[in-house]
Coordinates of C-alpha atoms in Angstrom, one line a residue:
Chain A
D22 CA 4.4 51.8 187.6
T23 CA 6.9 50.9 190.2
G24 CA 5.3 47.5 190.9
V25 CA 4.7 48.8 194.7
S26 CA 0.9 49.4 194.9
Q27 CA -0.8 51.3 197.7
D28 CA -4.6 51.1 198.6
P29 CA -6.5 53.7 199.0
R30 CA -4.9 56.4 196.8
H31 CA -6.9 58.9 198.6
K32 CA -9.0 58.7 202.2
I33 CA -10.7 61.4 203.9
T34 CA -11.6 61.0 207.3
K35 CA -13.1 62.8 210.2
R36 CA -11.1 63.8 213.5
G37 CA -10.9 61.0 215.9
Q38 CA -11.5 58.2 213.2
N39 CA -9.2 55.3 212.8
V40 CA -7.6 54.8 209.4
T41 CA -5.8 51.8 207.8
F42 CA -3.6 51.8 204.6
R43 CA -2.3 48.7 203.0
C44 CA 1.2 48.5 200.7
D45 CA 2.0 45.5 198.4
P46 CA 5.9 45.7 197.7
I47 CA 7.8 44.1 194.8
S48 CA 7.2 40.3 195.4
E49 CA 10.5 39.1 196.1
H50 CA 11.6 42.5 198.2
N51 CA 12.5 41.7 201.7
R52 CA 12.6 45.4 202.7
L53 CA 9.6 47.6 202.9
Y54 CA 9.4 51.2 204.4
W55 CA 6.8 53.6 205.1
Y56 CA 7.4 57.5 205.0
R57 CA 5.0 60.4 205.4
Q58 CA 5.5 63.4 203.2
T59 CA 3.5 67.2 203.7
L60 CA 3.2 69.6 200.8
G61 CA 6.6 71.2 199.7
Q62 CA 8.6 68.8 201.9
G63 CA 10.6 65.5 201.2
P64 CA 9.4 62.2 202.8
E65 CA 10.1 61.7 206.3
F66 CA 11.0 58.3 207.5
L67 CA 8.6 56.3 209.6
T68 CA 9.6 52.6 210.0
Y69 CA 11.1 49.8 208.1
F70 CA 10.7 46.0 208.1
Q71 CA 12.9 43.2 207.1
N72 CA 10.5 40.4 206.1
E73 CA 7.9 40.4 209.1
A74 CA 10.2 42.4 211.7
Q75 CA 9.8 45.9 212.1
L76 CA 13.6 47.1 212.7
E77 CA 13.3 50.7 213.3
K78 CA 10.7 53.4 214.0
S79 CA 10.9 57.1 214.1
R80 CA 10.1 59.4 216.8
L81 CA 7.3 60.8 214.6
L82 CA 5.6 57.4 215.0
S83 CA 3.8 58.1 218.0
D84 CA 1.6 55.6 220.3
R85 CA -1.4 56.5 217.6
F86 CA 0.5 54.7 214.6
S87 CA 1.1 51.2 214.3
A88 CA 2.5 49.2 211.2
E89 CA 2.4 45.6 210.5
R90 CA 3.8 43.3 208.0
P91 CA 2.6 39.7 209.2
K92 CA 3.7 37.7 206.8
G93 CA 6.5 39.5 205.3
S94 CA 4.5 40.4 202.2
F95 CA 2.1 43.1 202.5
S96 CA 2.0 45.8 204.9
T97 CA -0.5 47.8 207.0
L98 CA -0.2 51.4 208.5
E99 CA -2.9 52.0 210.9
I100 CA -3.7 55.8 212.5
Q101 CA -5.6 55.7 215.3
R102 CA -7.8 58.7 216.5
T103 CA -6.7 60.7 213.8
E104 CA -5.8 64.3 213.9
Q105 CA -5.7 67.3 211.5
G106 CA -1.7 67.2 211.7
D107 CA -2.1 63.7 210.4
S108 CA -3.0 64.7 206.9
A109 CA -0.2 64.0 204.5
M110 CA 0.9 61.8 201.9
Y111 CA 2.1 58.2 203.2
L112 CA 4.4 56.6 201.0
C113 CA 5.4 52.9 200.8
A114 CA 8.7 51.6 199.2
S115 CA 10.4 48.3 198.9
S116 CA 14.0 46.8 198.2
L117 CA 15.5 43.8 197.9
S118 CA 18.4 44.0 200.4
Q119 CA 20.1 46.1 203.0
G120 CA 23.0 48.4 202.2
A121 CA 23.7 51.7 200.4
G122 CA 23.5 51.3 196.5
T123 CA 20.1 49.3 197.1
E124 CA 17.4 50.9 195.4
A125 CA 14.0 51.6 196.8
F126 CA 10.9 51.6 194.7
F127 CA 8.2 53.6 195.8
G128 CA 4.6 53.4 195.4
Q129 CA 2.1 56.1 194.4
G130 CA 1.2 57.1 198.1
T131 CA -2.1 57.4 200.1
R132 CA -3.2 60.9 200.2
L133 CA -4.8 61.3 203.7
T134 CA -7.0 64.3 204.6
V135 CA -8.2 64.5 207.9
V136 CA -11.1 66.9 208.4
Chain B
G27 CA 20.4 67.4 214.7
E28 CA 20.4 65.6 211.1
S29 CA 19.4 67.8 208.5
V30 CA 19.5 67.8 204.4
G31 CA 18.7 71.2 202.7
L32 CA 18.3 72.7 199.4
H33 CA 19.8 76.3 198.5
L34 CA 17.1 77.0 195.7
P35 CA 13.5 76.2 196.3
T36 CA 12.7 76.7 192.4
L37 CA 14.5 76.3 189.3
S38 CA 13.4 77.5 185.7
V39 CA 15.4 76.3 182.9
Q40 CA 15.1 76.3 178.9
E41 CA 15.0 73.4 177.2
G42 CA 18.2 72.1 176.3
D43 CA 20.1 74.2 178.6
N44 CA 21.7 72.3 181.7
S45 CA 20.2 72.4 185.2
I46 CA 22.2 72.4 188.4
I47 CA 20.6 71.5 191.4
N48 CA 22.3 72.0 195.0
C49 CA 22.0 70.8 198.0
A50 CA 23.7 71.4 201.8
Y51 CA 23.8 68.6 204.0
S52 CA 24.8 68.6 208.1
N53 CA 25.4 65.5 209.3
S54 CA 29.3 64.6 208.9
A55 CA 28.4 60.9 209.9
S56 CA 26.4 60.5 206.5
D57 CA 28.2 58.5 204.0
Y58 CA 25.9 57.8 200.9
F59 CA 23.8 60.3 199.2
I60 CA 21.2 59.8 196.7
W61 CA 19.1 62.3 194.3
Y62 CA 15.4 61.5 193.9
K63 CA 12.8 62.9 191.1
Q64 CA 9.4 63.1 191.9
E65 CA 6.7 63.9 189.5
S66 CA 3.2 65.2 190.4
G67 CA 1.2 62.5 191.9
K68 CA 3.9 60.2 191.9
G69 CA 6.6 58.7 194.7
P70 CA 10.1 59.5 194.4
Q71 CA 12.3 57.7 191.6
F72 CA 15.8 57.2 192.2
I73 CA 18.4 58.7 189.9
I74 CA 21.7 58.7 190.7
D75 CA 23.9 57.9 194.1
I76 CA 27.2 58.5 195.8
R77 CA 29.5 57.2 198.3
S78 CA 31.5 59.5 200.2
N79 CA 34.5 58.1 198.9
M80 CA 33.8 59.6 195.5
D81 CA 33.7 63.4 194.4
K82 CA 31.6 62.7 191.0
R83 CA 29.5 60.1 189.5
Q84 CA 28.2 60.0 186.1
G85 CA 24.8 58.4 184.8
Q86 CA 23.1 58.9 181.6
R87 CA 22.7 62.8 181.2
V88 CA 23.2 63.3 184.9
T89 CA 26.0 64.0 187.1
V90 CA 26.2 64.3 191.0
L91 CA 29.1 66.1 192.7
L92 CA 30.2 65.6 196.3
N93 CA 32.1 68.1 198.1
K94 CA 32.6 66.6 201.7
T95 CA 34.7 69.6 202.5
V96 CA 31.8 72.0 202.4
K97 CA 29.0 69.5 202.8
H98 CA 27.7 70.4 199.5
L99 CA 26.0 68.0 196.8
S100 CA 24.8 68.9 193.4
L101 CA 22.8 67.1 190.7
Q102 CA 23.6 68.4 187.0
I103 CA 21.4 67.6 184.3
A104 CA 22.7 68.0 180.9
A105 CA 20.5 69.2 178.0
T106 CA 17.3 69.4 180.0
Q107 CA 13.9 68.1 179.0
P108 CA 10.6 68.7 179.3
G109 CA 10.1 65.4 181.1
D110 CA 12.7 66.2 183.5
S111 CA 10.1 68.9 185.0
A112 CA 9.6 67.5 188.7
V113 CA 10.8 68.3 192.5
Y114 CA 14.4 66.8 193.0
F115 CA 15.3 65.6 196.5
C116 CA 18.6 65.0 197.9
A117 CA 18.7 62.6 200.8
E118 CA 21.4 60.9 202.7
T119 CA 21.9 57.9 205.1
K120 CA 24.9 56.5 207.0
K121 CA 26.7 53.4 207.5
T122 CA 24.9 52.8 211.0
S123 CA 21.5 53.0 209.3
Y124 CA 21.6 52.8 205.8
D125 CA 17.8 51.9 205.6
K126 CA 16.8 55.3 207.2
V127 CA 16.8 57.7 204.4
I128 CA 16.7 61.2 205.3
F129 CA 15.1 63.7 202.6
G130 CA 15.8 67.3 201.9
P131 CA 12.8 69.5 201.2
G132 CA 13.3 69.5 197.5
T133 CA 13.8 71.8 194.5
S134 CA 10.9 72.2 191.9
L135 CA 12.2 72.0 188.2
S136 CA 10.5 73.7 185.5
V137 CA 11.7 73.4 181.9
I138 CA 10.4 76.0 179.5
P139 CA 9.8 74.7 175.9

């Protein structure tokens, strides 16, 4: 257990439905990251927060995706009007400070299946 | 564009042997590299990192080698154990965006007891 928890662990939804995932980082970590991982591939960066500010978003994060971290603690990732191509593992990570050499701790992920 | 890739998608080694996992990167601007281990059902776990001003860095049973001339990175695991069985990812970042980590596609390491 890394201390980063994600909920739910698994989610099956019908195409067109909205889903929301939650990430609780390690409490003193000010940086929080979201990644998406498909089978056999490495995680792909989606976005990250420093405290409550969303500082960077990937081109992968279409208009249907939105992430929030309202109080600088937990974060939510919402996908609207889900598509089958959204099926993936969604990983959250947190770290204490910026810069190279700062270890990020990953949660176990939320596996989304869109049917 | 930016990409980080691996030469071998799968690797099987005998317990006790040394393992070498290779990685190629294409972005000359990358100056920080990380190896992650991902076990089934878990998120990636940091193993070891190296900055571009270094050629080699050693950890406990692991060594990372960086060859900037040919943009090549390798992870050496000494005396491989069954618990080392996992998928290994190399990843890169650059000074202008250390928080945006770009992962390669991964190598699956299987340790034969």
